[in-house]
PDB file of C-alpha atoms in Angstrom:
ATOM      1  CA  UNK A   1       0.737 -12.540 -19.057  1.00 70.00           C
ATOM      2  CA  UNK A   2       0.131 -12.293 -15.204  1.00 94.00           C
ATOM      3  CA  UNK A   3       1.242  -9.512 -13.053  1.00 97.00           C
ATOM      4  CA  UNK A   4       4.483 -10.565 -11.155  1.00 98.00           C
ATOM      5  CA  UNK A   5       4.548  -8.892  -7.469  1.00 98.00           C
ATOM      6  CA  UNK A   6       8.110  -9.538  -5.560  1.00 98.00           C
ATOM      7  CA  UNK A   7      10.105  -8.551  -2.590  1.00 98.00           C
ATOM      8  CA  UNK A   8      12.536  -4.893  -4.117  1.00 98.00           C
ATOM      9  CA  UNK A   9      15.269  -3.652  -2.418  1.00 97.00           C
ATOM     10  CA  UNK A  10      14.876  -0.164  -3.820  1.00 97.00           C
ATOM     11  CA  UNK A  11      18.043   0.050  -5.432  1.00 97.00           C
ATOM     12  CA  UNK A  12      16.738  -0.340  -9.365  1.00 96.00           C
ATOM     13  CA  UNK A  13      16.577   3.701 -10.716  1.00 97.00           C
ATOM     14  CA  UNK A  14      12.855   2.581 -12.192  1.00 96.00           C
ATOM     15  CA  UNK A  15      11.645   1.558  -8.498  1.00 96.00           C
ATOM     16  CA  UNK A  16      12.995   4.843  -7.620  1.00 96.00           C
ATOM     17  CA  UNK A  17      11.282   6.710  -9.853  1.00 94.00           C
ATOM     18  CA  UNK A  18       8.185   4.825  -9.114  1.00 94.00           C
ATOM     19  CA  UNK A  19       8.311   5.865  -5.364  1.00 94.00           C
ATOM     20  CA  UNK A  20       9.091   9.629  -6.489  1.00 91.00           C
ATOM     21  CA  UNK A  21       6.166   9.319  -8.713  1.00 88.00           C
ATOM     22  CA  UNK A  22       3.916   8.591  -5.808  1.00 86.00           C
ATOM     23  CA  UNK A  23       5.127  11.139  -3.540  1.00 78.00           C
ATOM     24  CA  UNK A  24       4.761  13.741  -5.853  1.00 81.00           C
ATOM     25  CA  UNK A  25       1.275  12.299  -6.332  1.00 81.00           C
ATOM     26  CA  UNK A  26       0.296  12.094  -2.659  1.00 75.00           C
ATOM     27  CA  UNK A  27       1.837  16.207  -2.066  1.00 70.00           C
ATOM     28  CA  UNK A  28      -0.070  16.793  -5.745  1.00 72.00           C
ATOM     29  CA  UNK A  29      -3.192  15.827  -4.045  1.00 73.00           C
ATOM     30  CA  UNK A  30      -2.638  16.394   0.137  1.00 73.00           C
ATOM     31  CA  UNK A  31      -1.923  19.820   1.113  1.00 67.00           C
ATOM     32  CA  UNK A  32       1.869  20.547   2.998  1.00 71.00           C
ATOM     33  CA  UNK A  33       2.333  18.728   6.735  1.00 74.00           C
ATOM     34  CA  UNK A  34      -0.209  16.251   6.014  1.00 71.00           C
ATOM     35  CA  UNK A  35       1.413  13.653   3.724  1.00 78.00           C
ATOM     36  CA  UNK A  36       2.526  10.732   5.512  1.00 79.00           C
ATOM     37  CA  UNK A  37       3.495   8.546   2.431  1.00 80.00           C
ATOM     38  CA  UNK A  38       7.191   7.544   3.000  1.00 82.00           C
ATOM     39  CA  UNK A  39      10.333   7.901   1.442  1.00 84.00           C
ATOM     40  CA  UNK A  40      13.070   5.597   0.073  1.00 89.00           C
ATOM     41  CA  UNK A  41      14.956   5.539   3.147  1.00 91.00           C
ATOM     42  CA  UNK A  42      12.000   4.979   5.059  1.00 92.00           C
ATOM     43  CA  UNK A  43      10.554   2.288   2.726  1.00 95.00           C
ATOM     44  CA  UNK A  44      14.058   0.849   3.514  1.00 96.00           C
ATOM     45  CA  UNK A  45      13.395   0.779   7.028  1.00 96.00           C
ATOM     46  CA  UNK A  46      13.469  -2.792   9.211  1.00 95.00           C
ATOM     47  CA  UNK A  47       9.795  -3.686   9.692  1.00 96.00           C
ATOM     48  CA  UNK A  48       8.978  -2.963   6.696  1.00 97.00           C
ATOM     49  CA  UNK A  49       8.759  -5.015   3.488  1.00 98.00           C
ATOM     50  CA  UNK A  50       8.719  -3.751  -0.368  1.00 98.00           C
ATOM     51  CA  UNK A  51       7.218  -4.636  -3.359  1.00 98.00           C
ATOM     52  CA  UNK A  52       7.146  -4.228  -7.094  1.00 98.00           C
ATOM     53  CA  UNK A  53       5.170  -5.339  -9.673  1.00 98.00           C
ATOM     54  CA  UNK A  54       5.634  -6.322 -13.150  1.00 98.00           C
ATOM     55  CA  UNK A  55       3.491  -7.115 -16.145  1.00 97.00           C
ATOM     56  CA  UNK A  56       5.461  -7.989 -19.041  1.00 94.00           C
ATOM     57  CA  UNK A  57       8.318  -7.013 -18.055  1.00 94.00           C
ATOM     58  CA  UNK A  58       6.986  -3.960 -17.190  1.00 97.00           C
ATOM     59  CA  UNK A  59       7.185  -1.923 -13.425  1.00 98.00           C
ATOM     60  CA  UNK A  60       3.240  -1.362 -12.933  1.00 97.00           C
ATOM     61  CA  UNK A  61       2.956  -0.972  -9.517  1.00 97.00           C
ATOM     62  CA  UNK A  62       4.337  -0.916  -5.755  1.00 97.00           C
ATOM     63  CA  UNK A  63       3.040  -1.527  -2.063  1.00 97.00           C
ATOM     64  CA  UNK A  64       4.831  -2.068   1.316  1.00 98.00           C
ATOM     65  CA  UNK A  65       3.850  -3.757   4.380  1.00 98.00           C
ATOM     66  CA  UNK A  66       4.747  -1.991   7.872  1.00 97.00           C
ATOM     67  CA  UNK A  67       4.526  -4.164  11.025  1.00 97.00           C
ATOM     68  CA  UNK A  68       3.059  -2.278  13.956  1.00 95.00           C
ATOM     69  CA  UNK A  69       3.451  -4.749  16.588  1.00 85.00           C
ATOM     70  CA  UNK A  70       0.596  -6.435  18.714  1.00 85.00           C
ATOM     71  CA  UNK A  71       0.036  -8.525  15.246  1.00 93.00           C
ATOM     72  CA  UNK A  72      -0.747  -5.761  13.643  1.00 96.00           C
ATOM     73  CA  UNK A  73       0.368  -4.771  10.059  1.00 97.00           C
ATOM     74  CA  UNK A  74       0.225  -0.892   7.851  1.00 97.00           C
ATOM     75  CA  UNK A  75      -0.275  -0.876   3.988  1.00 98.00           C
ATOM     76  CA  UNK A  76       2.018   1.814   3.181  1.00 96.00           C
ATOM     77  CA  UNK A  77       3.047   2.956  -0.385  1.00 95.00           C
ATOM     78  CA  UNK A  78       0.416   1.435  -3.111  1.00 95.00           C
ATOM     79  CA  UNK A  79       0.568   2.613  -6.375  1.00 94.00           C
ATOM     80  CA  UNK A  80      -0.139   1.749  -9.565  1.00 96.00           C
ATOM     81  CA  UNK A  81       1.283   3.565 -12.563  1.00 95.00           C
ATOM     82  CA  UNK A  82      -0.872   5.708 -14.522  1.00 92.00           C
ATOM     83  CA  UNK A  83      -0.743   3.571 -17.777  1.00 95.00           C
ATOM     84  CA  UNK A  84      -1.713   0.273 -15.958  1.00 96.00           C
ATOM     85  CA  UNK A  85      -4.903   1.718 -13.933  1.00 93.00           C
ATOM     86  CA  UNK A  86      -7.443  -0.779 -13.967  1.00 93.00           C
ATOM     87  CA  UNK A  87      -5.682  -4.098 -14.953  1.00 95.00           C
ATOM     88  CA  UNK A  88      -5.540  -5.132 -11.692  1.00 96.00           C
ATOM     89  CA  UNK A  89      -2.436  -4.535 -10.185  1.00 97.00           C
ATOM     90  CA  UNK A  90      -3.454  -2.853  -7.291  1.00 97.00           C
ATOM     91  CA  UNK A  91      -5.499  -6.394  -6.541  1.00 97.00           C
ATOM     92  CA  UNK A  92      -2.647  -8.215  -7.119  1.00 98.00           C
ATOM     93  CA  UNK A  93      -0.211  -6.391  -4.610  1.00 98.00           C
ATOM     94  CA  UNK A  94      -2.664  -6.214  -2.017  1.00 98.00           C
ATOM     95  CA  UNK A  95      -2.942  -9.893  -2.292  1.00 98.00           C
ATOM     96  CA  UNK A  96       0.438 -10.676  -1.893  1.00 98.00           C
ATOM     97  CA  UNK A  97       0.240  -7.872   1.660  1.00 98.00           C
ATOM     98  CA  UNK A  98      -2.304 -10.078   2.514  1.00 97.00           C
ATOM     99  CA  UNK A  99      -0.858 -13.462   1.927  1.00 97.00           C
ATOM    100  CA  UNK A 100       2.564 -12.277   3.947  1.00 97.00           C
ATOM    101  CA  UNK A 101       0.489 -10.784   6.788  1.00 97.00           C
ATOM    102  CA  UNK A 102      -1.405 -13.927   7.530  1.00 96.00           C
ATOM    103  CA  UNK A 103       2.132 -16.178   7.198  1.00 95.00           C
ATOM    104  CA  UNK A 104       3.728 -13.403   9.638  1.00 95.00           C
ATOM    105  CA  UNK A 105       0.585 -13.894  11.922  1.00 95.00           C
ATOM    106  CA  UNK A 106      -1.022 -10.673  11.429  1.00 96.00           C
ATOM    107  CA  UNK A 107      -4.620 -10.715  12.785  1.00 96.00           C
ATOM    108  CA  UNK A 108      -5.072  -6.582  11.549  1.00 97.00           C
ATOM    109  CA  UNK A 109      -4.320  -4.805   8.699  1.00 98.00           C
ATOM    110  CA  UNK A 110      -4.402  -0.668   8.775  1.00 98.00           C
ATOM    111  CA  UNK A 111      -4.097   1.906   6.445  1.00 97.00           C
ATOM    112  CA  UNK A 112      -4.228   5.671   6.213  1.00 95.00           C
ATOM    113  CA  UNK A 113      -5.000   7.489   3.063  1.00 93.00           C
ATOM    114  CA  UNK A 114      -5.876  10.653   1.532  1.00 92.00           C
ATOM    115  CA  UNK A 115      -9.520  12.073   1.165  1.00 92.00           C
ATOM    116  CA  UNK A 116     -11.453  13.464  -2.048  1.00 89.00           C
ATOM    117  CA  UNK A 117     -11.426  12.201  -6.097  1.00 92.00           C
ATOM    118  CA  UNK A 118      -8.387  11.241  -5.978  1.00 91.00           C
ATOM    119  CA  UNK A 119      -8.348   8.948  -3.554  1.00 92.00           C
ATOM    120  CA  UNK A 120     -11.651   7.498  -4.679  1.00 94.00           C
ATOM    121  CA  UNK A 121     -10.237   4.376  -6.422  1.00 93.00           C
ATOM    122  CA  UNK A 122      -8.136   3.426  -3.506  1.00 94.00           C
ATOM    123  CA  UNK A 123     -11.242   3.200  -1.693  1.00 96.00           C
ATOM    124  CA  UNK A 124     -12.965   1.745  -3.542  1.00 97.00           C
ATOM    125  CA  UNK A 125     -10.498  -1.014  -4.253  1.00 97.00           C
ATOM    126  CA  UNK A 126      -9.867  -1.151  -0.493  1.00 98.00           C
ATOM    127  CA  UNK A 127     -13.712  -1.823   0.618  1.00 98.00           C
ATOM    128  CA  UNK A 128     -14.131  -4.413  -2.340  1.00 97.00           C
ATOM    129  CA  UNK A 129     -11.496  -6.318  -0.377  1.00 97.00           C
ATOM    130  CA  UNK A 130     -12.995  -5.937   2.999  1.00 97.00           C
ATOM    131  CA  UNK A 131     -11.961  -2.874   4.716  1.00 98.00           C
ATOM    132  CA  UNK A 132     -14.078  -0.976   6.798  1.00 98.00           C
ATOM    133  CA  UNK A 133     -13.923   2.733   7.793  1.00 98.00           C
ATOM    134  CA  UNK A 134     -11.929   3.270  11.549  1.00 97.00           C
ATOM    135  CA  UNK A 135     -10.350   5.705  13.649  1.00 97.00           C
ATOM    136  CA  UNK A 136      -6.957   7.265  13.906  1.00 97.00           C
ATOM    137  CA  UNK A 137      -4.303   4.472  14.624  1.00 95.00           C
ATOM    138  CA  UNK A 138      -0.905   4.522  16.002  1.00 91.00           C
ATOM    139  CA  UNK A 139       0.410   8.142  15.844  1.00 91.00           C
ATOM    140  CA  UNK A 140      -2.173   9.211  13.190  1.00 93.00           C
ATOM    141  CA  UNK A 141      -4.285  12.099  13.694  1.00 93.00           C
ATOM    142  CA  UNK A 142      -7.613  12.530  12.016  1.00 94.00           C
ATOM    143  CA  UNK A 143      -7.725  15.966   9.642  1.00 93.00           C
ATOM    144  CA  UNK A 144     -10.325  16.312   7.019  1.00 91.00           C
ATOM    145  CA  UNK A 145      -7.636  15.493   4.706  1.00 91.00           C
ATOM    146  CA  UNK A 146      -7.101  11.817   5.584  1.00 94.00           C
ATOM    147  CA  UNK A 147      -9.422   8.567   6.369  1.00 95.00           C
ATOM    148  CA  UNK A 148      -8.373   5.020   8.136  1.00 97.00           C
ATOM    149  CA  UNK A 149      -9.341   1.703   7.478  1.00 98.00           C
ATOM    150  CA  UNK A 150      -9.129  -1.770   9.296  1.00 98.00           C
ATOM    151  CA  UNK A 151      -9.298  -4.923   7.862  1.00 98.00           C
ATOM    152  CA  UNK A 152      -9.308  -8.298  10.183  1.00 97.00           C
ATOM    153  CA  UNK A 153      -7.105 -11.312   9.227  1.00 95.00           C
ATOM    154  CA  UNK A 154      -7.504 -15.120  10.235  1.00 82.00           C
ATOM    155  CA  UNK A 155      -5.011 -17.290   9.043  1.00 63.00           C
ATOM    156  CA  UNK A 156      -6.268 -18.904   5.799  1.00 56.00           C
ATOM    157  CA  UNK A 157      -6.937 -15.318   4.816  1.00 51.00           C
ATOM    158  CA  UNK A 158      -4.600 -14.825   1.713  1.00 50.00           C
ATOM    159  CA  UNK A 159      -6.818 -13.212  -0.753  1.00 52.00           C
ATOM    160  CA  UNK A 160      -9.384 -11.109  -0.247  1.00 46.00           C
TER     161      UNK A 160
END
């Protein structure tokens, strides 16, 4: 069965827990004042659009999309649960970030992550799909404890 990836309001307890898992992961592995993953009420925030995804039947992952104006767009909030690494739902939500930037007329895509192991499979994933390394973007400050990547849209651009 194929991994389903749809719009969530953030009101089902297992999205909930989802997001709690991966904020406890980010603070697990980013020391104190430099987390910047967000919240529910955050994720809830206008501008900014939520997703879950499902393999049978199953919540196996989660990304947002944060528009930053001048047709720019933030990947915010990807995560893949623990017991679905590797199956490729982390593909599969970035390509539905990508396919809803390029219909909102995105021509950038951010992102701001953590640094070290941990992080290692996020950038991995990220490069594979044509990020490249950047500077500090928006209010972001550059610590040793977080890195910043860019990725250029056109149109047509829905997968990677």
């Amino acid at each position: 069965m194929s991994i389903i990836v749809r719009p969530d309001d953030l009101s089902s307890p297992q999205v909930q827990a989802l997001v709690t898992e991966h904020l406890a992961g980010m603070h697990g592995n980013t020391p104190a004042g430099h987390v910047h993953a967000l919240a529910l009420d955050s994720l809830r925030a206008p501008g900014i659009t939520f997703w879950s995804a499902w393999l049978d039947g199953q919540l196996c992952g989660c990304g947002a999309l944060k528009a930053l104006g001048d047709h720019a767009g933030e990947i915010k909030s990807m995560r893949t649960r623990s017991a679905f690494l590797r199956r490729g739902v982390g593909q599969a939500v970035l390509d539905e970030i990508f396919r809803v930037a390029c219909d909102r007329g995105h021509t950038h895509l951010y992102l701001e992550t953590g640094t070290g192991a941990p992080f290692a499979a996020a950038h991995a994933l990220y490069l594979r799909n044509g990020f490249a390394w950047c500077g500090p973007f928006g209010e972001y400050t550059a610590t040793a404890f977080n890195v910043f990547m860019v990725r250029p849209l056109v149109p047509q651009d829905s997968t990677a």
